[in-house]
PDB file of N, CA and C in Angstrom:
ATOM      1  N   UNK A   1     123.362  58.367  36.177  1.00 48.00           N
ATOM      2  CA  UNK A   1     122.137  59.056  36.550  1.00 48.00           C
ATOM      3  C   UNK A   1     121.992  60.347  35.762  1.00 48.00           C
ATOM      4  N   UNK A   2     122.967  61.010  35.451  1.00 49.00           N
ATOM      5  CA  UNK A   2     123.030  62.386  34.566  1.00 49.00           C
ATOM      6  C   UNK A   2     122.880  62.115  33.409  1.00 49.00           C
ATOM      7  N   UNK A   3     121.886  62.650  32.686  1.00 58.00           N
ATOM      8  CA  UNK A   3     121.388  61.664  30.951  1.00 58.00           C
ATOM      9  C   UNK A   3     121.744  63.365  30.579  1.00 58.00           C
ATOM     10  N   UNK A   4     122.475  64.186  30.834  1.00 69.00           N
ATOM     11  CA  UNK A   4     122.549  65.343  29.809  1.00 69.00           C
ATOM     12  C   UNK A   4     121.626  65.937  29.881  1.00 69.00           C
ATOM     13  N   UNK A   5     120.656  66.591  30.972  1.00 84.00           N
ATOM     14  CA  UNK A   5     119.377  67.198  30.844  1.00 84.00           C
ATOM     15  C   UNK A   5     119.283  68.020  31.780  1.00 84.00           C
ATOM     16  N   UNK A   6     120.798  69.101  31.983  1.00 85.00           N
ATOM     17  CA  UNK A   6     121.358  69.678  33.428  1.00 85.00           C
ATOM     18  C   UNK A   6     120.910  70.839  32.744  1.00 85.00           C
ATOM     19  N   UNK A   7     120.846  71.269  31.737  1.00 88.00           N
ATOM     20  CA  UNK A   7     119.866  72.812  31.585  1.00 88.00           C
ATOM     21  C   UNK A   7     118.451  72.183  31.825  1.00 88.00           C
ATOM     22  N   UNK A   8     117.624  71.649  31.274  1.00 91.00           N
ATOM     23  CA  UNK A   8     116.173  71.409  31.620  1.00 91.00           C
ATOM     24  C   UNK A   8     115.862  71.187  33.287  1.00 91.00           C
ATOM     25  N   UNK A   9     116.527  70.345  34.145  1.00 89.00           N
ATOM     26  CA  UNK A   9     116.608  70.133  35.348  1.00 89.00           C
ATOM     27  C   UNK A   9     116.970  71.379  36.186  1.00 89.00           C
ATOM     28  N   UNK A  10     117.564  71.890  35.787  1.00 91.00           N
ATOM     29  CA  UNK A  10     118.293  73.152  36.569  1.00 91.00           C
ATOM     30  C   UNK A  10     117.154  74.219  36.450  1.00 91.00           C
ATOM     31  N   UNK A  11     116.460  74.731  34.926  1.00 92.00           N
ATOM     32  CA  UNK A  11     115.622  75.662  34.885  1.00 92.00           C
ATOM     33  C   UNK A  11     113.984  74.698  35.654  1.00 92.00           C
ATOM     34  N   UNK A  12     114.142  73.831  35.231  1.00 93.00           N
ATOM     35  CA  UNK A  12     112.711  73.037  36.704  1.00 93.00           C
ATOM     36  C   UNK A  12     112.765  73.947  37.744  1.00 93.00           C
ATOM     37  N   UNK A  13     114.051  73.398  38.232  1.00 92.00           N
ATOM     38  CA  UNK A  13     114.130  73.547  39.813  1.00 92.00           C
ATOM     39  C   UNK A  13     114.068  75.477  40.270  1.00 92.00           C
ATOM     40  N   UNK A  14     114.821  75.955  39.563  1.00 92.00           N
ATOM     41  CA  UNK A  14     114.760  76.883  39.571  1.00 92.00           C
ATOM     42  C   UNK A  14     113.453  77.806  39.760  1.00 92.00           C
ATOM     43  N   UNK A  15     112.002  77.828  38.515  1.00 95.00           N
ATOM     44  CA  UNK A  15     111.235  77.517  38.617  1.00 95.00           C
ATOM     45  C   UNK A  15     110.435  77.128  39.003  1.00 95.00           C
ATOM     46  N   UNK A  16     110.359  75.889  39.764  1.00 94.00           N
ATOM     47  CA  UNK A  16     110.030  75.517  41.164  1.00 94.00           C
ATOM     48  C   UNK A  16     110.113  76.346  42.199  1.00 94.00           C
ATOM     49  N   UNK A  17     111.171  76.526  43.179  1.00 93.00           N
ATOM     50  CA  UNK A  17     111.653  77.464  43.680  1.00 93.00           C
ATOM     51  C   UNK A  17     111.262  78.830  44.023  1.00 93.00           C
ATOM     52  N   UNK A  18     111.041  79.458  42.403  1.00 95.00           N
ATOM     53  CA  UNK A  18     110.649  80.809  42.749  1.00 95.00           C
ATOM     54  C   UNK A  18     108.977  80.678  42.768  1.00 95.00           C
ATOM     55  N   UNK A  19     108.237  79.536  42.317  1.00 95.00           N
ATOM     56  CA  UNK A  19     107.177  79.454  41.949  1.00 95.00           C
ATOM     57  C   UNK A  19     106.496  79.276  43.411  1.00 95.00           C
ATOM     58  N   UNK A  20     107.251  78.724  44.488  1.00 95.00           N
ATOM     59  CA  UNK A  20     107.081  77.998  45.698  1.00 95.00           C
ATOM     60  C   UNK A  20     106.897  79.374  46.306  1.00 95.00           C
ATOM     61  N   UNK A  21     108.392  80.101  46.138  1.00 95.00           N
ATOM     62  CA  UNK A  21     108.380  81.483  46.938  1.00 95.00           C
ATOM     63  C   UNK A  21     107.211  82.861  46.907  1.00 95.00           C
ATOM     64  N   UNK A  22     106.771  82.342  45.748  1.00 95.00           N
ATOM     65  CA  UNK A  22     105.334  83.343  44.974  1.00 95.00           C
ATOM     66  C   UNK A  22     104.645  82.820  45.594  1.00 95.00           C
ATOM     67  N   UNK A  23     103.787  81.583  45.992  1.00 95.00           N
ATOM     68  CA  UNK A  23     103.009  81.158  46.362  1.00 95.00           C
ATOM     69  C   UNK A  23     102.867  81.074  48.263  1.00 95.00           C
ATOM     70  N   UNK A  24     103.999  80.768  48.806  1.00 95.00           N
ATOM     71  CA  UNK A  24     104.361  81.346  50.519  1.00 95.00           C
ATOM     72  C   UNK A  24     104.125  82.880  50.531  1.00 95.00           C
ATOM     73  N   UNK A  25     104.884  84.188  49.722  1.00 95.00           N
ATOM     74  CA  UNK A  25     104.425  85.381  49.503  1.00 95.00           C
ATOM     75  C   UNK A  25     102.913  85.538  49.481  1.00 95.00           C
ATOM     76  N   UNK A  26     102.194  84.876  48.768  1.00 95.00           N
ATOM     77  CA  UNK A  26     100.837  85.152  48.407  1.00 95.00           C
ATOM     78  C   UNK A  26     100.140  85.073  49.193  1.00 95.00           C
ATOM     79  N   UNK A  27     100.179  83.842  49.740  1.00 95.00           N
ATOM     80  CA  UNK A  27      99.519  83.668  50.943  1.00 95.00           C
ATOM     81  C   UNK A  27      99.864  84.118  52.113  1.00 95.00           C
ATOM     82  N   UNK A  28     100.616  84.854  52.179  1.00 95.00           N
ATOM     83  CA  UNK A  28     100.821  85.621  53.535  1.00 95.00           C
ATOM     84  C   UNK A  28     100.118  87.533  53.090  1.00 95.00           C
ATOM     85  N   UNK A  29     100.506  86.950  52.165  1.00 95.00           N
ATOM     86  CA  UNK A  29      99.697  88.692  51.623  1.00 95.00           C
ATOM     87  C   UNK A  29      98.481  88.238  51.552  1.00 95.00           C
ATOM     88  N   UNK A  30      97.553  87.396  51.598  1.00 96.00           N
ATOM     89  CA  UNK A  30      96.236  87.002  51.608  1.00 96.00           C
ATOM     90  C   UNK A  30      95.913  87.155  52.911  1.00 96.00           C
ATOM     91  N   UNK A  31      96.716  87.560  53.844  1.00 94.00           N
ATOM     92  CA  UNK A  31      96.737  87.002  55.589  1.00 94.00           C
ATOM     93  C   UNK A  31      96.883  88.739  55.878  1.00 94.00           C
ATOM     94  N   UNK A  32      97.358  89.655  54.927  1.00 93.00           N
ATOM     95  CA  UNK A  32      97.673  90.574  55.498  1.00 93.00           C
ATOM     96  C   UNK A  32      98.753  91.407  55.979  1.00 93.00           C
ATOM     97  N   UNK A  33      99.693  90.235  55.840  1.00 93.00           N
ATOM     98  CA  UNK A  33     101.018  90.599  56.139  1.00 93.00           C
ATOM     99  C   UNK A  33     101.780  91.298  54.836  1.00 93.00           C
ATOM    100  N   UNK A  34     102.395  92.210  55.484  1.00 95.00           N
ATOM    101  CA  UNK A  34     103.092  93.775  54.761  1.00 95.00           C
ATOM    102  C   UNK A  34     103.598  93.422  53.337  1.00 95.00           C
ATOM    103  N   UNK A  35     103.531  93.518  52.146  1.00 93.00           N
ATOM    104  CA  UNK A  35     104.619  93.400  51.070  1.00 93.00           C
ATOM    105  C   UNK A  35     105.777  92.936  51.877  1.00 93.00           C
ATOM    106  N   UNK A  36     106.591  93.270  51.808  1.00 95.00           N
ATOM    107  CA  UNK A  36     108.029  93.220  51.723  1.00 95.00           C
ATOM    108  C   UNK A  36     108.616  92.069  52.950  1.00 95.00           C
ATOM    109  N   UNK A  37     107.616  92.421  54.143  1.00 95.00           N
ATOM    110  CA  UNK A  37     107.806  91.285  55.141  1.00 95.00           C
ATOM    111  C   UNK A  37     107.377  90.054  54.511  1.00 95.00           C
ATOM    112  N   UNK A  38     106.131  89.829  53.923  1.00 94.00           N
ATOM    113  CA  UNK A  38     105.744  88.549  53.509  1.00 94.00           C
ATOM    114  C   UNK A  38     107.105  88.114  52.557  1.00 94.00           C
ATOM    115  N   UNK A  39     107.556  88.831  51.885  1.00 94.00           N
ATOM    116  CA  UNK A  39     109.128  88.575  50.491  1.00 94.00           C
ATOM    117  C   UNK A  39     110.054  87.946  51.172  1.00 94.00           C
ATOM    118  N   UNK A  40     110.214  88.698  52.670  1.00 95.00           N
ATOM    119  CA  UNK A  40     111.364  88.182  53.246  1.00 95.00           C
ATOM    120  C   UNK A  40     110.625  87.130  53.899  1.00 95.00           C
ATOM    121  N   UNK A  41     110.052  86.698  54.481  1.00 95.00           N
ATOM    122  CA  UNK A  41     109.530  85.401  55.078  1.00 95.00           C
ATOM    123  C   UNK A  41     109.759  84.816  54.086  1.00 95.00           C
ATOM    124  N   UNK A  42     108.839  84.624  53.104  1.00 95.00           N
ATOM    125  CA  UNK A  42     108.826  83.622  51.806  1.00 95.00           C
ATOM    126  C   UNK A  42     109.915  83.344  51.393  1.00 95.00           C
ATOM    127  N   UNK A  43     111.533  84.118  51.024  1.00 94.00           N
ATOM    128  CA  UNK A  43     111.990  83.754  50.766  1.00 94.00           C
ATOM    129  C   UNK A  43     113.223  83.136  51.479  1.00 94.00           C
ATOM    130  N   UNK A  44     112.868  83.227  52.930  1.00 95.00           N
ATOM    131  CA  UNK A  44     113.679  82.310  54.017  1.00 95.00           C
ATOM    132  C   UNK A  44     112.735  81.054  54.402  1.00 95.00           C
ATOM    133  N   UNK A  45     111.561  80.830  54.477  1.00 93.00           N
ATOM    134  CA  UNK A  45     110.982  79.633  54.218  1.00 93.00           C
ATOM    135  C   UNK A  45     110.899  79.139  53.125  1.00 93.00           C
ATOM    136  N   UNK A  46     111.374  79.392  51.814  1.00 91.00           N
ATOM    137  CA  UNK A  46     111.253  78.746  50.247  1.00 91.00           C
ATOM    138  C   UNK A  46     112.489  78.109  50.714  1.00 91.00           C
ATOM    139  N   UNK A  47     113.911  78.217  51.311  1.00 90.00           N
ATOM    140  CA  UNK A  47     115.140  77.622  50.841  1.00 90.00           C
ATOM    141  C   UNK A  47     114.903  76.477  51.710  1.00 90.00           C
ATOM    142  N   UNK A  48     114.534  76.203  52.958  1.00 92.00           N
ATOM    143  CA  UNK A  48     113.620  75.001  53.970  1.00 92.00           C
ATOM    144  C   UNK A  48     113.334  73.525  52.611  1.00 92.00           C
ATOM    145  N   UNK A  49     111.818  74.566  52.831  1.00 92.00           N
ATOM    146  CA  UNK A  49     110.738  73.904  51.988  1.00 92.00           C
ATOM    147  C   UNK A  49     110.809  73.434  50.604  1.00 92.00           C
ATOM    148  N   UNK A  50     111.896  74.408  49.770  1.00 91.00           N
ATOM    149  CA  UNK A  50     112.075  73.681  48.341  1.00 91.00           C
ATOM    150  C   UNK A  50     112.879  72.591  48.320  1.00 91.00           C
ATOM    151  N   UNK A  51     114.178  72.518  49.062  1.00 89.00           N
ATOM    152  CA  UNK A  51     114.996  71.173  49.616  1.00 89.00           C
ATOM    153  C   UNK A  51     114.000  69.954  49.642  1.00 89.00           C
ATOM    154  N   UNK A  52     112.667  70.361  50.654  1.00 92.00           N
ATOM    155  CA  UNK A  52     111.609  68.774  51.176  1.00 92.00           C
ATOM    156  C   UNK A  52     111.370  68.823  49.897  1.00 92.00           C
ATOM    157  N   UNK A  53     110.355  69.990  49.453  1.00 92.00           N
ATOM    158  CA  UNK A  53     109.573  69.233  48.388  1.00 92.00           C
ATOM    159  C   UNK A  53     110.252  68.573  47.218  1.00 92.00           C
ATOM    160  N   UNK A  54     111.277  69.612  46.774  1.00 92.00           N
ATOM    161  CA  UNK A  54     111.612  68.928  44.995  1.00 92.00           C
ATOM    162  C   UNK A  54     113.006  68.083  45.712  1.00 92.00           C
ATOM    163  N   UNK A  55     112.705  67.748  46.552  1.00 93.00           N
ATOM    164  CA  UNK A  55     114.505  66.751  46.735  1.00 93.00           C
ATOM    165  C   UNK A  55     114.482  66.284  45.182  1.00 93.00           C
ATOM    166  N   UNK A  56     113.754  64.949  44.683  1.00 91.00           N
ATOM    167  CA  UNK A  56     114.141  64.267  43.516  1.00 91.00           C
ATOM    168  C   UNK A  56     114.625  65.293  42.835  1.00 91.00           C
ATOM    169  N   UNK A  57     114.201  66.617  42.238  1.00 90.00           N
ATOM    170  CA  UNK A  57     114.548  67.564  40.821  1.00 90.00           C
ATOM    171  C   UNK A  57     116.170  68.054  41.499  1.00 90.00           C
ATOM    172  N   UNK A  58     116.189  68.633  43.226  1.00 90.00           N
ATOM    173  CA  UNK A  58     117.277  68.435  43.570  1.00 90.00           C
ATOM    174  C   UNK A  58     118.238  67.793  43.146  1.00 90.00           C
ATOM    175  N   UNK A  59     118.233  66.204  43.745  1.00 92.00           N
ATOM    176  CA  UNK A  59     119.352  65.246  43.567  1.00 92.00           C
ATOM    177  C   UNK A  59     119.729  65.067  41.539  1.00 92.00           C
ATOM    178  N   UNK A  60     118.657  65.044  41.084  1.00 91.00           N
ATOM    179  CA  UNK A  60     118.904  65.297  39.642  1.00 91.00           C
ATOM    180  C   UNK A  60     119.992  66.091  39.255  1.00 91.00           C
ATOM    181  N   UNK A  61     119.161  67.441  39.685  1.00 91.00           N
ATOM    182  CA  UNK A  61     120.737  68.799  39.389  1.00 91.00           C
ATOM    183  C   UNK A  61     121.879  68.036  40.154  1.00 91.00           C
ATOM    184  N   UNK A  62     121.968  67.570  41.128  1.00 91.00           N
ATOM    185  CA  UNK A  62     123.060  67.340  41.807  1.00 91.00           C
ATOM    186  C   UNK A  62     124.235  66.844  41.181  1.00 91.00           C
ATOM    187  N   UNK A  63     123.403  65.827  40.519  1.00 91.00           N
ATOM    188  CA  UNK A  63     124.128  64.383  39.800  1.00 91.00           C
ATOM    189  C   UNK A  63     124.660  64.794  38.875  1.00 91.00           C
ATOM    190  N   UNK A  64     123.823  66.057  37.803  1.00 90.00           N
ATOM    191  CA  UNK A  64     123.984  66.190  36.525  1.00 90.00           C
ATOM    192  C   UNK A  64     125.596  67.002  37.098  1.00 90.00           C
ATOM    193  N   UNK A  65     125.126  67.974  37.819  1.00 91.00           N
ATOM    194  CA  UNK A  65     126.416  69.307  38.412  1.00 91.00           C
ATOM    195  C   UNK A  65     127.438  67.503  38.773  1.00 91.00           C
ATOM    196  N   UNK A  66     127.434  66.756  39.112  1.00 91.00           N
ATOM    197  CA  UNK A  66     128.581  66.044  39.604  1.00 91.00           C
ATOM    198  C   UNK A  66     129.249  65.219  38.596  1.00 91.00           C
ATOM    199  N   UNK A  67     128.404  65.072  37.493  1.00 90.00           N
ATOM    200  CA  UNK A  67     129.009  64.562  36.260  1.00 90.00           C
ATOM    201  C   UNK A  67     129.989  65.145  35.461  1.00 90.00           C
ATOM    202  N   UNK A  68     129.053  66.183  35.355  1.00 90.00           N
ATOM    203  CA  UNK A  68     129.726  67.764  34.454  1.00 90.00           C
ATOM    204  C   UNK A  68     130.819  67.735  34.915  1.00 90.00           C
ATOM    205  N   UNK A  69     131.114  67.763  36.216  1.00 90.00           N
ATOM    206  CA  UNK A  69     132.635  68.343  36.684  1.00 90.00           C
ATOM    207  C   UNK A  69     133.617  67.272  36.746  1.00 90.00           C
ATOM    208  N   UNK A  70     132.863  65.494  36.875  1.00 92.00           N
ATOM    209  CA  UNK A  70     133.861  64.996  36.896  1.00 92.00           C
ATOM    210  C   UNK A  70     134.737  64.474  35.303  1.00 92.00           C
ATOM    211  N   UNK A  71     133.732  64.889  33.976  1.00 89.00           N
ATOM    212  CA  UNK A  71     133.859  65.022  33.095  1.00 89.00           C
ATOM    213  C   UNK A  71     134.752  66.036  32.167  1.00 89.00           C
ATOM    214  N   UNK A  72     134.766  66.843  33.127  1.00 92.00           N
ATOM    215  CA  UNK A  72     135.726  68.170  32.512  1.00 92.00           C
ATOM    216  C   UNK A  72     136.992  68.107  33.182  1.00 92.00           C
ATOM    217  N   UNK A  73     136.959  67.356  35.106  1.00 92.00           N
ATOM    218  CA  UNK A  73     138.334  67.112  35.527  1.00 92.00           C
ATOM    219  C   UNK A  73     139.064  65.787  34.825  1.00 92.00           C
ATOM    220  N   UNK A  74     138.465  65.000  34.052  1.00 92.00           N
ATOM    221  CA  UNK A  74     139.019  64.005  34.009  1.00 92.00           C
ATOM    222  C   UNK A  74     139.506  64.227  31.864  1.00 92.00           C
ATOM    223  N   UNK A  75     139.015  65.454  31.263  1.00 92.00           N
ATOM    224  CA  UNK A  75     139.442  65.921  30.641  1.00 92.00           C
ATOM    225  C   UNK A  75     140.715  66.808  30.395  1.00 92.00           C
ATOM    226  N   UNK A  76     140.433  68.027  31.727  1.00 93.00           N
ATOM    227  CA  UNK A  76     141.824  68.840  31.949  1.00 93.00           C
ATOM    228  C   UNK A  76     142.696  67.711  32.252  1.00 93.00           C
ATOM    229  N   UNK A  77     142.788  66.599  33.005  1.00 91.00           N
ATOM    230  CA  UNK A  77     143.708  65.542  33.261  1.00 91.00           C
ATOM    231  C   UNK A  77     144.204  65.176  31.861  1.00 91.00           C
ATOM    232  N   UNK A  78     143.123  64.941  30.863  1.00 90.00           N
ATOM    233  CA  UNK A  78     144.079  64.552  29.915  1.00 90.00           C
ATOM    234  C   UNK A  78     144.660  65.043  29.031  1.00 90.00           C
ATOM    235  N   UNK A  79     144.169  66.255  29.094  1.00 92.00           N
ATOM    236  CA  UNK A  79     145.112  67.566  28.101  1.00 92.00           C
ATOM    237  C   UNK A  79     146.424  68.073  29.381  1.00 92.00           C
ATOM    238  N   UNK A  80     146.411  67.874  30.535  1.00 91.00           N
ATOM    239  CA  UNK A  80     147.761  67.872  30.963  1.00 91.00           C
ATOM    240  C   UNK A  80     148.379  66.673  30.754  1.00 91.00           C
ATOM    241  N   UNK A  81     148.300  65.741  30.577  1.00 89.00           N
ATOM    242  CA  UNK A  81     149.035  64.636  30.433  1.00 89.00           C
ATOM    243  C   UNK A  81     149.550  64.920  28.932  1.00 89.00           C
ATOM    244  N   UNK A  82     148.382  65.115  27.956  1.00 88.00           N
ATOM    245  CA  UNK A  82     149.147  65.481  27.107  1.00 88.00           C
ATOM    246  C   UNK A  82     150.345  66.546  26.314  1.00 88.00           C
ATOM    247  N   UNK A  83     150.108  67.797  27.715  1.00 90.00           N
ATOM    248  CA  UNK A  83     150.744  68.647  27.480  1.00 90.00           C
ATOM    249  C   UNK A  83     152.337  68.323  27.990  1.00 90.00           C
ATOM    250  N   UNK A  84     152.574  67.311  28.961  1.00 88.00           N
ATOM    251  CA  UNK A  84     153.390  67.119  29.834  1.00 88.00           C
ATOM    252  C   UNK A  84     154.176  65.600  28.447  1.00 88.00           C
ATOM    253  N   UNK A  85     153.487  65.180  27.192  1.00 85.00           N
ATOM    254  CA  UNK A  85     153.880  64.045  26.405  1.00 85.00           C
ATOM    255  C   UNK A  85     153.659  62.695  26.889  1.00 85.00           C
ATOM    256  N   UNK A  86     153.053  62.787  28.393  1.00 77.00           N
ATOM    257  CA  UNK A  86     152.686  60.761  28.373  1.00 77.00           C
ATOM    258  C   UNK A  86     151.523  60.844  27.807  1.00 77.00           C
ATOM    259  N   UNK A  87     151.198  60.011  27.679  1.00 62.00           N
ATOM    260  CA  UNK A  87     149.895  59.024  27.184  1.00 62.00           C
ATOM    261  C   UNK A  87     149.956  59.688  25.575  1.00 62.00           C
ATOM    262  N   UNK A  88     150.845  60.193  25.091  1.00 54.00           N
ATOM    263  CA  UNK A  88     150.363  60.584  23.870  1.00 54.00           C
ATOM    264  C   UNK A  88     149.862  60.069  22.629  1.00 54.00           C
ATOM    265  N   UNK A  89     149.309  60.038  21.768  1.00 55.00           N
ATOM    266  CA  UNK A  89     148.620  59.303  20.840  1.00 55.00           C
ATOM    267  C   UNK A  89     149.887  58.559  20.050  1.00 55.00           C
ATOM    268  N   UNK A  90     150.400  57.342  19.449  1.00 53.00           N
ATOM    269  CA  UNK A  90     151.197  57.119  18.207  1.00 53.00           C
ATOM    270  C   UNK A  90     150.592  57.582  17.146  1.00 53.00           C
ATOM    271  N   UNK A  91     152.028  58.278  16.543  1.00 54.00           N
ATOM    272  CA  UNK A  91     151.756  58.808  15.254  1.00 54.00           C
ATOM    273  C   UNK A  91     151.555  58.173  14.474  1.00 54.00           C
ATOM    274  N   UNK A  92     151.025  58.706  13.711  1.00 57.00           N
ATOM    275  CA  UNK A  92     150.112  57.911  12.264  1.00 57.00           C
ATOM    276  C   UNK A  92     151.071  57.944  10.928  1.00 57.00           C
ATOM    277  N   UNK A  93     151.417  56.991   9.980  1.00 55.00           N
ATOM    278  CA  UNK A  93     152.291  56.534   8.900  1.00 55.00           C
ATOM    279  C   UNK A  93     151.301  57.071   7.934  1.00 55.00           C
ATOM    280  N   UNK A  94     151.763  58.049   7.586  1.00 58.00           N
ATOM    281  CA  UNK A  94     150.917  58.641   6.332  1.00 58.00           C
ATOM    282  C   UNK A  94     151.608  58.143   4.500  1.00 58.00           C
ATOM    283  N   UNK A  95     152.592  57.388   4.762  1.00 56.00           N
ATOM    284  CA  UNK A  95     152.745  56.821   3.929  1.00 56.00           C
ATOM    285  C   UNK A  95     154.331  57.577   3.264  1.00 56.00           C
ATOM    286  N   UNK A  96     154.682  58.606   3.427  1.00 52.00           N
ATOM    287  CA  UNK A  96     155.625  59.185   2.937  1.00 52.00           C
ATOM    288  C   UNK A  96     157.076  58.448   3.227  1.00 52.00           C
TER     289      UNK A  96
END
């Protein structure tokens, strides 16, 4: 599911997110409500509401963040293995 597109997906969502939180802000400042109260509302109803709306861009980052890591643990695995000499490569006959 992770095609390598965990910076583009990540700055979406991100994006999303704050774009969601500008727009709950706005409209509560359209309503009247104080600067700073509308900020804090908005941005305790954005973490709710961005979950429903962008789930898919969500689960995306998710996948990509779950690849990444199982890609880099299953790397450190093999630079300890190799540090430890199993699995090590056979050496190559260079002819000498």
């Amino acid at each position: 599911m992770a095609d390598g597109h965990l910076g583009r997906d990540l700055a979406l969502y991100t994006l999303a997110r704050i774009g969601l939180v500008a727009a709950v802000g706005g409209l509560l400042l359209l309503f009247g409500v104080p600067l700073l109260v509308s900020l804090a509302v908005a941005i305790v109803a954005g973490f709710p509401l961005g979950l429903l709306l962008f789930r898919g861009l969500n689960q995306r980052v998710t996948a990509s963040l779950a690849a990444r890591g199982a890609a880099r643990s299953a790397e450190r695995d093999r630079l300890r293995a190799q540090l430890r000499g199993a699995d090590t490569p056979p050496a190559e006959d260079d002819g000498r």
